[in-house]
Structure formats: C-alpha cells, structure tokens
Amino acid sequence: MALTLTEKILLSHLVEPKGALPPRGSDIAIKIDQTLTQDATGTMAYLQFETIGIDRVKTELSVSYIDHNTLQEDWKNMDDHRYLQSIASRYGLYFSRAGNGICHQVHLERFGKPGKTLLGSDSHTPTGGGIGMIAIGAGGLDVAVAMGGGAFHLSMPKVIGVTLSGTLQPGVSAKDIILEVLRRETVKGGVGAVYEYSGSALASLTVPQRATITNMGAELGATCSLFPSDTMTRQFLKDMGREDDFTELCADEGAVYDKLITIDLSNLQPLAAQPHSPDAVTEISTLAGKKVTQVAIGSCTNSSLADLSAVAAIVKGKHIAEGVEAGISPGSRQTLMFAEKSGILGTLISAGFRILESACGPCIGMGFAPNSAGVSLRTFNRNFKGRSGTPDAEVYLVSPETAAYAAITGEISDPRQAEAFTHGVSAPSYDQSLVRDDGMLIEPLPLERALKTQILRGPNIKECPACPELPDSLTLPILLKTADNVSTDDIMPAGAKVLPLRSNIPEISKFTFSRLDTSFYDRALENKGCLVLGGENYGQGSSREHAALAPMYLGVRIVLVKSFARIHKANLINYGILPLVLDDQSIYDKLSQGDILTVSNIHTSLTTGSSFTLERPGDGLVFTAKNDFDERSRKILLSGGLASYTRKGGQ
Ligand code: MIC
Ligand code: SF4
C-alpha cells in the first residue's frame, strides 16, 4: 500500500502495536531517537529523570539547551543552568550553553536528521519537521521517560496533505504560508493531525523556510508537521557540514491523505495574525497605515540567517522610524557570528536595531515588552494577550519582511513596496558554510568520567510534588469557569517575573490562573480540592507541565471541558488530574462557577472504559463525560500519575 511520509517514519519506529499501523485515533507507541529539553521545562524533566535511576540516557542523542531563562535578575536561573549542565555531564547529554541560541534553531542546524524521531519538552519541537523528522512536543515527564528508553505514546494521527505550488512573490515569505494555513485551519484545526507538505513549490523552499512553517504548525494544535527530505535538505546539511546525515525521503506515489489543502504561492499576499490569536489572520493591506511602536525580529519561528539577511536588505541605508523601538534576536550564535562576518549585523546596527541575545527573549516576555497599549509587530508564533509582558499591547505576528518594512516606515505597510523588492535589491548573498560553530556545545562525557560528576542543586530547585491518587468518587466546586481557547499562558503565565520560579512549584503555583482570576490561588487553598470548567481547545499553546503541576499542587482534581489541546491533556493525565470532555457541549452553558459537582464510580469507569457520570446535587442535573482515554492513560490515572505508574513497572 502506498504510504505517506508520516506513516513511513512512524512505521519504522513503531513499538506498539507490532507490525502494522492501526486506524487513525488508536493508541500507538513509537521509539524516540533524539530528545531535547530547554531550561524552563528542563529542571522538572531532569528531576523526574533522576528518579528513574539509570546511569546514562538511552537515546541516540539527547540535548539540554539553555535559551529561555537568560535574564538572570538574581541567582535562581544560573543555579538552574549549573544544575542542567551537571545533569548533562552526569547522564551523557550534549549541553548547549546560554548564548548558543534557541533550542529549535540550534537543533535544526547541528543535530536534526531526516527520518529520525525527536521528542522535546517544548511545543515548538516540530520545527525539526523542516528537515524531515517526526518531531513532537511533549511534557517534561514524557521526555524523561523517552530518555530512559521508554516509548512515546500518542494517537495515530490523521495525515493532512498540503500541496504547495507556484513561487512566492518577492516580499512574501514562508511565514505568510503558515499564516495562510492557520487562517484556513484555525488554532484547533490540527488536533490529532500531522500536516505533510509536498508539491512543485518545495523545489524553491529552503530548510529554514520549511522550518518556519513546521515550527508554527504547533499553533494549529497539530501533532507535528513534516517536509520530505530532498535536494534542499541535502544542501542545508552540506552547509552545516553534515552531508552524511542526509537520506532522501518522500511519500509514496498515490499515498492517501485524510484531507488535502492546496496553496498557490504565487497568489499569496503578505499576512498578519491580529491580536490576540495566531489564527486571527488578515491581509496586511487591511491593516495598512496602522502606526507601530515596536518591532521585534527573532524567536524560533523567524531568526535564521536568511531571515536576518532579508531584514538587512530592506533596512540597508535606512533608519528605524522615530517612535519605533526595534530589536532583533538571532536564533543561534552561529547565525550571529555569520551575520557579523557577512556585514548583515553592521547593516542592522546602522539602521538602529537593538541587538538582543541569541535566545527566546521577548517571545516569552523576557524583556523588550512593548509600551502600554502599544502596537508591536513580531516575527514570533504566539500573540496571546499579555504574553509580551504588556497586558494591553496589540501584538501582530508577521514575516521578517513585513516587520522590517514597518520598522523603517513606522506603520504597517505592504513589504512588496519596499525598495529592496521594487528596485530588485537582493539580500546579501552568503555562503552559509563559512560559519559553523559548536564552540558553546559541550559534548557528552565518557561513562567513567560521567559517573563521577557531582550534581549541582541550587536552593531554588525544589522536588517535584507527588500526585495524590484519584479517589473513586469526588465532590468538588467549580472553582473557575473559563471561555474557549484558554492557553497554558493563561493557566500558568511565563515572563520575567514567573519564569525564574519554574523549579519551585510551591512558589510558582501562586501565579496559577492569575491572568484570568487573581483570587484563584487563595480560593484554591481555602477549598482544598476543586474542578475547573473550560471551553474548546483548553490548554492550547506551550508544553509547560507547570500548567498541570501547579493546579495539581493547589488541589485541582478534574478539568471538565468541551475539548482539549493534545499536550496539555497528556500533562494533566501524567500528573493525575482527570481531564474530562463533555458528551453534550450544551451542558457547559448550564454550569456556573460555584456549582458543586459529584463524580462517582471513577475507578469503575477507568477500569471498564465506560463514560463518567456527573451530577449537580443541588438540582439533580445529571450528565456524562466521555471516556476517551486509551488503556495506558486509564492505568496512569488509576496509578496516580505517570511517575507512580512507571515506578510500579508500567511501560
Ligand atoms: C513557549 O513558547 O510558550 C515556551 C516557553 O517555549 C513553551 C515552553 C515553556 O513554557 O517552557 C512551549 O512552547 O512549550
Ligand atoms: Fe522560545 Fe518563543 Fe520559541 Fe517558545 S516560541 S521556544 S519561547 S522562541
């Protein structure tokens, strides 16, 4: 049978069921070849990994990156960095030091390999799909299990084919392609699916451009996105000095897709995602003339050398408009070094760009917040309200070309009108292979030396709290009722104030739901056990398991919603919180904050697979919630979370 590329890679890594891929939606387990973690999720992942009790990671390659917590307003983050470095030395991981760049870009440049599987404790791990990998984001605990040699469990995804034809007009770029997909598919359109790209346009799409698309595929809620491995992939790997890592990979002729999308790149317009959702996409022409106060270029979506060079071509000889602050964070130190060598950096500095660190920086609210009620154009992937650090800022997600043109004009305008495109001024040409830099990567130590490494634990690193077991029956108040599309940023914000507390659950839990309801923490402490009611796509966005861990710590036992985002649902299960989906969505409107609900026979439902029955004792309203868990998830919930399930010998 003709297979999609997704099916081929999954089949070659299939651990369960044996032999053949099951129907879409069934539970599968796959072998993980590579893992990555970053520092904001890494400490919890490695605290869990340490409890597995093995001497060395069992993957082909595991890398620990420092890229999120680099503001370091006090000792806490550097303590975390030192803990993570000592863990990497002790357990045989590569360590990417602070300053080396954003995990996804560095991984693509230095480690990504076509046909391999990658699991990362960051939701943008699917960036690796740009180089032909099945690269999936997950909670830190799942990544810890994979480092210990355990398989990764997921639902057999649908495969959505995206056929790209034509050629991008000058001034229109890869970011506009993924914005177009988001406009059509929405932030929940990709749940349970892999987007697999093909078509004649691929011949002109480089790996960094493809990686922009697979990176922001995370905003579709997709499991991952995937490009074939072809001559463009070979060229990229050659530039990176890793041609030996190349393998040619594509879907079989006649492969069957669950759905097909076609985009003619020649007709694509420059686009923007408007506040406050990555799928609120419109044409730049509809926003033309809007004054801009800030421009930020960078993040794991758009910080490659090609992106910086496109920006340089547009701003060369010009100056950032008065009233605009513009900053740029190169995605990797290698990119920064090359930008310096090729003159790109000089052009950017002359134009007035502030050169920020090679790190996540403003994307996760670590500095460079916009002014109050400011209009910020960002080349990033998320514009959830308040994520920039300024609650009333309007954040638009755009291409580097659109951002650069706005930086010099001071307003949103069509980048195709930039001189660089109207007068055919091309971006500086460069031979990327001139700079390859592994100087800030520390290689794994040989076992004998590794075993002698002492783990360095700072005082902010607190143990991960244990999960309570789920009783057979629970009577709980609805402590919070939320709207649709609540993101993990709403459940557990990031930013300069909160991120340094990622290794300390008691402290970070004080910020739980603080964006939605500042009284939640105190009310949760008073209630000692509660339920959260959510709408559609609950838990979209980041993979941070703190959005499950902190609610668990505060006594949230059940989250009842219309629908979940994939990673967050898995994190809730891993931390023993029962994630329930309403059978009848109209019940949501009948329930209010403050209502008391009883769920009985939880153990029977988890054992037999029957639906859950809930009752509002006040007026006798009875309704059901789906039992849509696979067998392993049910066992994890019965064991009181993944850590306890694993300790009891569960796989
Ligand atoms: C994000 O972009 O929201 C983050 C910060 O990279 C998160 C991870 C985290 O919260 O640490 C993600 O995307 O998973
Ligand atoms: Fe970092 Fe932003 Fe990418 Fe998350 S989305 S990994 S914060 S650059």
XYZ file of C-alpha atoms in Angstrom, residues 14-583:
570
model
C 6.578 1.516 15.801
C 6.852 -0.272 19.146
C 3.131 -0.903 19.701
C 1.067 -2.348 18.156
C 3.572 -4.649 16.483
C 3.843 -4.855 12.713
C 1.269 -2.551 11.168
C -0.121 0.908 11.788
C -3.595 0.820 13.365
C -6.524 3.036 12.305
C -6.372 6.795 12.954
C -7.042 7.702 16.576
C -5.793 4.381 18.037
C -3.023 4.431 20.617
C 0.456 3.854 19.209
C 3.871 3.822 20.856
C 6.990 4.873 18.955
C 10.710 4.664 19.607
C 12.316 8.043 20.193
C 15.770 8.568 18.637
C 16.542 12.057 19.930
C 15.301 14.287 22.737
C 15.674 17.945 23.534
C 14.834 19.979 26.591
C 15.142 23.670 27.351
C 15.867 25.247 30.712
C 12.324 26.399 31.560
C 10.935 22.858 31.310
C 14.245 21.037 31.753
C 14.732 21.199 35.505
C 11.438 19.390 36.195
C 12.154 16.882 33.399
C 15.574 16.015 34.837
C 14.341 15.903 38.436
C 11.926 13.228 37.166
C 14.650 11.578 35.044
C 16.927 11.266 38.079
C 14.264 9.192 39.859
C 14.328 6.582 37.035
C 17.728 5.556 38.387
C 19.740 4.779 35.224
C 23.343 5.758 34.535
C 23.004 7.220 31.076
C 20.353 8.369 28.627
C 19.278 5.549 26.325
C 18.515 7.643 23.228
C 20.825 8.049 20.205
C 21.199 11.697 21.165
C 19.800 13.956 23.865
C 20.495 17.671 24.149
C 19.837 20.055 27.023
C 19.526 23.689 25.906
C 19.656 26.944 27.835
C 17.658 29.565 25.960
C 14.576 30.692 27.898
C 15.736 31.900 31.310
C 18.638 34.129 30.420
C 17.634 37.434 32.026
C 19.046 36.257 35.362
C 17.786 39.000 37.629
C 19.123 37.015 40.564
C 20.917 33.745 41.275
C 17.997 31.398 40.567
C 18.412 30.913 36.830
C 22.141 30.490 36.841
C 21.660 27.903 39.561
C 19.300 26.109 37.180
C 21.845 26.388 34.353
C 24.513 24.819 36.565
C 22.132 22.040 37.629
C 21.305 21.317 33.980
C 24.967 21.352 32.957
C 25.887 18.940 35.733
C 22.982 16.658 34.781
C 24.134 16.667 31.139
C 27.657 15.693 32.199
C 26.391 13.039 34.590
C 23.955 11.335 32.194
C 25.625 11.617 28.776
C 23.812 14.527 27.127
C 25.011 17.328 24.914
C 24.752 20.681 26.666
C 24.059 23.871 24.736
C 25.268 26.731 26.899
C 23.454 30.005 27.485
C 24.157 32.235 24.500
C 24.340 29.391 21.987
C 20.854 30.050 20.719
C 17.244 28.916 20.665
C 16.887 25.153 21.051
C 14.865 24.561 17.882
C 17.143 26.508 15.590
C 20.350 25.084 17.050
C 18.899 21.569 16.898
C 17.984 22.017 13.248
C 21.446 23.355 12.409
C 23.603 20.991 14.423
C 21.662 17.755 15.157
C 18.463 17.242 13.138
C 18.465 14.144 10.888
C 15.881 13.207 8.250
C 13.797 10.140 9.106
C 14.532 10.247 12.844
C 12.107 10.871 15.692
C 12.633 13.752 18.113
C 10.700 14.378 21.331
C 11.175 17.737 23.020
C 9.856 19.374 26.168
C 8.785 22.389 24.181
C 5.751 22.729 21.949
C 7.781 24.040 19.002
C 9.859 20.876 18.726
C 8.003 20.183 15.410
C 10.449 22.699 13.860
C 12.504 19.552 13.123
C 9.841 18.549 10.567
C 11.538 21.054 8.258
C 14.407 18.615 7.890
C 12.188 15.523 7.512
C 11.923 14.444 11.147
C 8.842 13.357 13.069
C 9.469 15.912 15.807
C 6.902 16.179 18.592
C 6.449 18.442 21.622
C 5.550 16.870 24.972
C 5.630 17.468 28.705
C 8.945 17.061 30.518
C 7.869 13.834 32.183
C 7.199 12.164 28.813
C 10.617 13.346 27.629
C 12.224 11.956 30.818
C 10.628 8.571 30.098
C 11.937 8.686 26.500
C 15.460 9.500 27.754
C 15.135 6.421 29.935
C 14.477 4.348 26.796
C 10.671 4.304 27.093
C 8.473 4.586 24.029
C 6.324 7.668 23.412
C 2.575 7.069 23.296
C 0.310 9.066 21.023
C -2.868 8.700 18.981
C -2.260 7.513 15.453
C -2.605 10.883 13.694
C -4.641 11.782 10.643
C -2.373 12.966 7.842
C -3.382 16.214 6.163
C -1.621 16.799 2.842
C -0.659 20.376 1.996
C 0.301 20.837 -1.652
C 2.270 23.976 -2.388
C 2.539 25.179 -5.997
C 3.831 28.347 -7.657
C 6.517 30.707 -6.355
C 6.456 33.305 -3.598
C 6.469 36.903 -4.842
C 9.404 38.986 -3.583
C 8.373 40.329 -0.167
C 6.099 37.367 0.604
C 7.691 34.608 2.653
C 7.357 31.272 4.425
C 5.692 32.977 7.404
C 2.859 34.003 5.105
C 2.418 30.355 4.052
C 1.881 29.130 7.606
C -0.319 32.146 8.404
C -2.452 31.158 5.418
C -2.708 27.586 6.753
C -3.690 28.993 10.164
C -6.297 31.251 8.585
C -7.899 28.206 6.951
C -7.438 25.616 9.695
C -7.633 27.665 12.963
C -5.814 27.049 16.254
C -7.697 23.839 16.859
C -7.885 22.533 13.287
C -4.799 20.376 13.628
C -5.573 18.463 16.828
C -4.791 14.791 16.183
C -3.198 15.502 12.801
C 0.156 15.762 11.052
C 0.472 18.302 8.228
C 2.576 16.810 5.459
C 3.833 19.205 2.783
C 4.553 18.419 -0.876
C 4.265 19.982 -4.327
C 6.267 21.751 -7.004
C 6.939 24.806 -4.797
C 9.153 22.753 -2.494
C 11.968 22.992 -5.040
C 12.364 26.659 -4.051
C 11.740 26.368 -0.296
C 14.909 26.105 1.770
C 15.127 24.187 5.062
C 14.993 27.352 7.233
C 11.846 28.437 5.342
C 10.335 24.982 5.806
C 11.244 25.138 9.486
C 9.290 28.412 9.856
C 6.248 26.511 8.587
C 6.698 23.372 10.714
C 7.507 25.496 13.774
C 4.283 27.447 13.641
C 2.345 24.301 12.784
C 2.296 23.985 16.587
C -0.260 26.818 16.590
C -2.644 24.593 14.622
C -2.683 22.221 17.587
C -1.110 19.616 15.285
C 0.941 16.660 16.491
C 3.662 17.829 14.079
C 4.315 18.957 10.514
C 6.610 17.316 8.004
C 8.521 18.088 4.823
C 10.209 15.477 2.626
C 13.978 15.190 2.642
C 15.195 16.260 -0.818
C 17.890 18.250 -2.598
C 17.134 21.315 -0.449
C 17.638 19.205 2.665
C 20.910 17.854 1.305
C 22.109 21.389 0.562
C 21.263 22.559 4.081
C 23.034 19.612 5.677
C 26.017 20.228 3.404
C 26.131 23.874 4.514
C 26.062 22.619 8.085
C 28.986 20.255 7.373
C 26.720 17.258 7.942
C 26.018 15.909 4.451
C 26.497 12.374 5.795
C 23.299 12.811 7.808
C 21.272 13.142 4.611
C 18.799 10.466 3.495
C 16.274 11.024 0.738
C 12.689 10.607 1.967
C 9.285 11.233 0.454
C 5.733 9.910 0.422
C 4.888 7.052 -1.942
C 3.234 7.872 -5.229
C -0.526 7.596 -4.667
C -0.333 7.923 -0.857
C -3.766 8.630 0.613
C -4.304 11.693 2.815
C -7.200 12.266 5.219
C -7.669 15.732 3.756
C -5.932 17.839 1.123
C -5.164 21.546 1.160
C -3.644 23.349 -1.815
C -1.962 26.725 -1.750
C -0.684 28.546 -4.834
C 2.236 30.570 -3.510
C 2.153 32.929 -6.495
C -1.190 34.321 -5.264
C -0.222 34.586 -1.602
C -0.356 38.058 -0.026
C 1.625 39.286 2.994
C -0.447 38.364 6.056
C -0.617 39.113 9.784
C -2.164 37.353 12.774
C -4.016 40.053 14.706
C -4.346 40.321 18.463
C -4.738 38.016 20.363
C -4.676 34.744 18.465
C -2.344 33.195 15.872
C -5.340 32.303 13.697
C -6.866 35.807 13.597
C -5.216 36.196 10.202
C -5.842 39.002 7.735
C -4.109 40.578 4.747
C -1.563 43.285 5.500
C -3.468 45.519 3.072
C -6.409 45.641 5.527
C -4.088 46.966 8.259
C -2.063 49.378 6.122
C -1.368 52.722 7.786
C -1.668 51.487 11.356
C 1.064 53.148 13.444
C 3.584 50.809 15.008
C 5.536 51.442 18.213
C 7.648 48.316 18.370
C 9.190 45.744 16.033
C 10.735 42.512 17.298
C 12.509 40.099 14.993
C 13.524 36.678 16.236
C 12.107 33.611 18.036
C 12.338 30.011 16.914
C 9.979 30.845 14.020
C 11.972 33.519 12.205
C 15.525 34.068 13.297
C 17.567 32.228 10.692
C 20.373 33.766 8.722
C 18.056 34.079 5.718
C 15.535 35.974 7.870
C 18.184 38.372 9.165
C 19.504 38.860 5.690
C 16.020 39.681 4.316
C 15.642 42.276 7.074
C 19.066 43.727 6.264
C 18.163 44.051 2.583
C 15.060 46.097 3.465
C 16.658 48.403 6.047
C 20.031 48.906 4.331
C 20.884 52.587 4.261
C 17.653 53.483 6.097
C 16.867 54.187 9.741
C 14.275 52.884 12.187
C 11.368 55.364 12.193
C 11.091 57.776 15.108
C 8.612 56.444 17.629
C 9.536 52.823 16.888
C 11.818 50.644 19.002
C 13.194 47.717 17.052
C 15.062 44.693 18.361
C 16.475 41.569 16.831
C 17.368 38.257 18.492
C 19.403 35.991 16.202
C 18.287 32.361 16.551
C 21.732 30.984 17.159
C 25.230 32.131 17.976
C 26.282 30.643 14.647
C 23.787 32.908 12.877
C 25.014 35.895 14.860
C 28.638 35.131 14.012
C 27.816 34.834 10.356
C 25.719 37.986 10.417
C 28.785 39.732 11.770
C 31.129 38.271 9.179
C 28.877 39.000 6.224
C 28.103 42.598 7.139
C 24.423 41.888 7.925
C 24.921 42.768 11.580
C 26.566 46.091 10.715
C 23.616 46.978 8.467
C 21.167 46.190 11.261
C 23.118 48.186 13.832
C 23.416 51.171 11.474
C 19.670 51.082 10.914
C 19.147 51.362 14.678
C 18.166 47.840 15.614
C 18.880 46.865 19.194
C 20.776 43.603 19.123
C 19.328 41.264 21.715
C 20.694 37.948 22.902
C 20.522 34.745 20.855
C 17.698 33.407 22.991
C 13.896 33.347 23.284
C 13.903 36.789 24.904
C 10.855 38.935 24.045
C 8.942 35.945 22.642
C 8.401 34.662 26.161
C 8.185 38.052 27.842
C 11.807 38.075 28.990
C 12.435 41.736 28.374
C 11.641 44.084 25.462
C 7.994 44.449 26.477
C 6.011 46.934 24.354
C 4.700 50.254 25.708
C 1.220 50.412 27.256
C -1.424 49.981 24.575
C 1.492 49.741 22.126
C 1.371 48.141 18.698
C 4.105 45.546 18.380
C 4.916 43.708 15.148
C 6.656 40.465 15.943
C 8.002 37.681 13.762
C 7.088 35.212 16.513
C 4.495 32.445 16.707
C 2.200 33.402 19.607
C 0.365 36.613 20.431
C -1.769 35.534 23.381
C -2.924 38.508 25.438
C -0.252 39.624 27.888
C 2.455 37.187 26.710
C 4.646 40.120 25.606
C 4.682 41.424 29.183
C 2.261 44.295 28.416
C -1.344 43.280 29.066
C -2.935 45.898 26.808
C -0.415 45.745 23.947
C -1.635 44.765 20.496
C 0.716 42.128 19.124
C 0.660 41.239 15.413
C 2.536 38.190 14.115
C 4.157 38.891 10.758
C 7.021 37.913 8.451
C 10.517 39.390 8.858
C 9.915 41.341 5.638
C 6.702 42.937 6.960
C 8.325 43.664 10.327
C 11.414 45.230 8.758
C 9.402 47.448 6.427
C 7.212 48.630 9.317
C 10.347 49.379 11.337
C 11.512 51.928 8.781
C 8.107 53.312 7.740
C 6.654 53.445 11.281
C 3.395 51.864 10.154
C 2.054 48.591 8.885
C 2.583 48.527 5.140
C 2.911 46.013 2.343
C 6.552 44.868 2.245
C 6.310 44.274 -1.503
C 6.562 48.074 -1.771
C 9.961 48.094 -0.069
C 12.767 49.384 -2.277
C 14.568 46.112 -1.809
C 11.809 44.486 -3.836
C 10.656 47.272 -6.151
C 14.252 48.007 -7.222
C 15.347 44.397 -7.160
C 17.942 44.903 -4.406
C 18.610 41.364 -3.361
C 19.506 40.188 0.103
C 23.256 39.916 0.649
C 24.391 36.621 -0.831
C 26.251 34.396 1.524
C 27.887 31.048 1.800
C 26.395 29.721 4.996
C 29.027 27.020 5.241
C 31.595 29.670 6.175
C 30.500 29.639 9.786
C 29.719 26.501 11.679
C 30.148 26.827 15.305
C 29.957 24.254 18.044
C 32.064 26.258 20.469
C 29.257 26.608 23.014
C 28.163 22.984 22.841
C 29.598 20.637 25.432
C 29.839 17.020 24.308
C 28.702 14.079 26.451
C 31.390 12.793 28.819
C 32.635 9.209 28.578
C 30.775 6.988 31.074
C 33.599 6.619 33.566
C 34.039 10.388 33.964
C 30.306 10.968 33.762
C 29.665 8.746 36.758
C 31.976 10.903 38.881
C 30.075 14.123 38.110
C 28.520 15.833 41.085
C 25.022 17.219 40.536
C 24.810 20.906 41.485
C 21.477 21.830 43.057
C 20.743 25.453 43.936
C 18.380 26.350 46.787
C 15.558 27.281 44.352
C 15.390 23.734 42.993
C 12.641 22.021 44.931
C 11.464 18.477 44.441
C 8.524 17.833 42.174
C 5.479 17.398 44.458
C 3.869 13.951 44.483
C 0.481 13.408 42.818
C -2.443 12.408 45.004
C -4.271 9.223 43.947
C -7.711 9.639 42.386
C -10.440 8.514 44.778
C -13.463 6.582 43.472
C -15.789 9.484 43.987
C -15.239 13.239 44.177
C -17.498 16.109 45.149
C -15.935 19.375 44.052
C -16.844 23.004 43.467
C -16.341 24.545 40.015
C -13.724 26.998 41.194
C -13.229 28.604 37.783
C -15.239 28.690 34.557
C -13.218 29.766 31.514
C -14.011 30.617 27.880
C -12.756 28.814 24.744
C -9.088 28.597 23.690
C -7.599 29.124 27.143
C -3.836 28.848 26.647
C -1.262 27.455 29.024
C -0.056 31.076 29.286
C -3.456 31.790 30.886
C -3.138 28.806 33.227
C 0.486 29.442 34.166
C 1.961 32.660 32.781
C 5.602 32.935 31.739
C 7.545 36.209 31.569
C 10.348 37.743 33.573
C 8.564 37.575 36.935
C 7.283 33.993 36.818
C 9.751 32.033 34.663
C 12.582 32.077 37.239
C 10.317 30.017 39.521
C 9.992 27.050 37.165
C 11.994 24.786 39.522
C 9.891 25.670 42.549
C 6.281 24.510 42.317
C 5.079 25.890 45.687
C 6.257 29.384 44.660
C 5.159 29.296 41.013
C 1.713 27.951 41.963
C 0.906 31.423 43.355
C 0.518 32.579 39.746
C -1.919 29.849 38.659
C -4.703 31.335 36.506
C -3.589 34.803 37.663
C -4.239 36.226 34.169
C -7.872 35.147 34.375
C -8.627 35.487 38.085
C -6.214 36.899 40.643
C -8.187 35.326 43.508
C -7.764 31.753 42.212
C -4.734 30.880 44.338
C -6.314 31.962 47.636
C -9.640 30.378 46.787
C -7.943 27.094 45.825
C -6.055 26.998 49.131
C -9.336 27.540 51.019
C -11.224 24.856 49.085
C -8.695 22.008 49.241
C -9.998 20.280 46.127
C -11.763 21.737 43.091
C -12.752 21.408 39.451
C -12.015 23.767 36.564
C -14.571 24.117 33.750
C -13.224 25.051 30.321
C -14.457 25.560 26.754
C -12.988 24.398 23.443
C -9.267 23.787 22.857
C -8.465 24.129 26.560
C -4.712 24.267 27.231
C -3.560 25.355 23.758
C -0.024 26.606 23.302
C 3.002 25.708 25.307
C 4.018 22.255 26.557
C 4.770 23.595 30.047
C 3.735 20.919 32.504
C 3.662 23.592 35.179
C 0.159 24.302 33.822
C -0.769 20.855 35.163
C 1.653 20.586 38.086
C 0.692 23.854 39.789
C -3.083 23.212 39.545
C -2.446 19.710 40.897
C -0.485 21.207 43.782
C -3.415 23.544 44.501
C -5.954 20.704 44.568
C -7.467 20.771 41.064
C -8.632 17.163 40.642
C -10.751 17.397 37.487
C -10.701 19.649 34.436
C -14.006 19.420 32.555
C -14.097 20.962 29.082
C -15.633 20.985 25.614
C -12.294 19.891 24.076
C -8.571 19.767 24.949
C -5.294 20.634 23.262
C -3.148 17.497 22.922
C -0.054 18.215 25.017
C -1.938 19.763 27.907
C -4.341 16.835 28.149
C -1.374 14.444 28.293
C 0.252 16.587 31.009
C -2.925 16.520 33.100
C -3.032 12.712 32.860
C 0.672 12.483 33.727
C 0.036 14.481 36.895
C -3.079 12.555 37.923
C -5.693 15.224 37.116
C -8.784 13.728 35.447
C -9.307 15.535 32.097
C -12.967 15.090 31.147
C -14.690 16.062 27.916
C -18.426 16.848 27.989
C -20.540 14.485 25.907
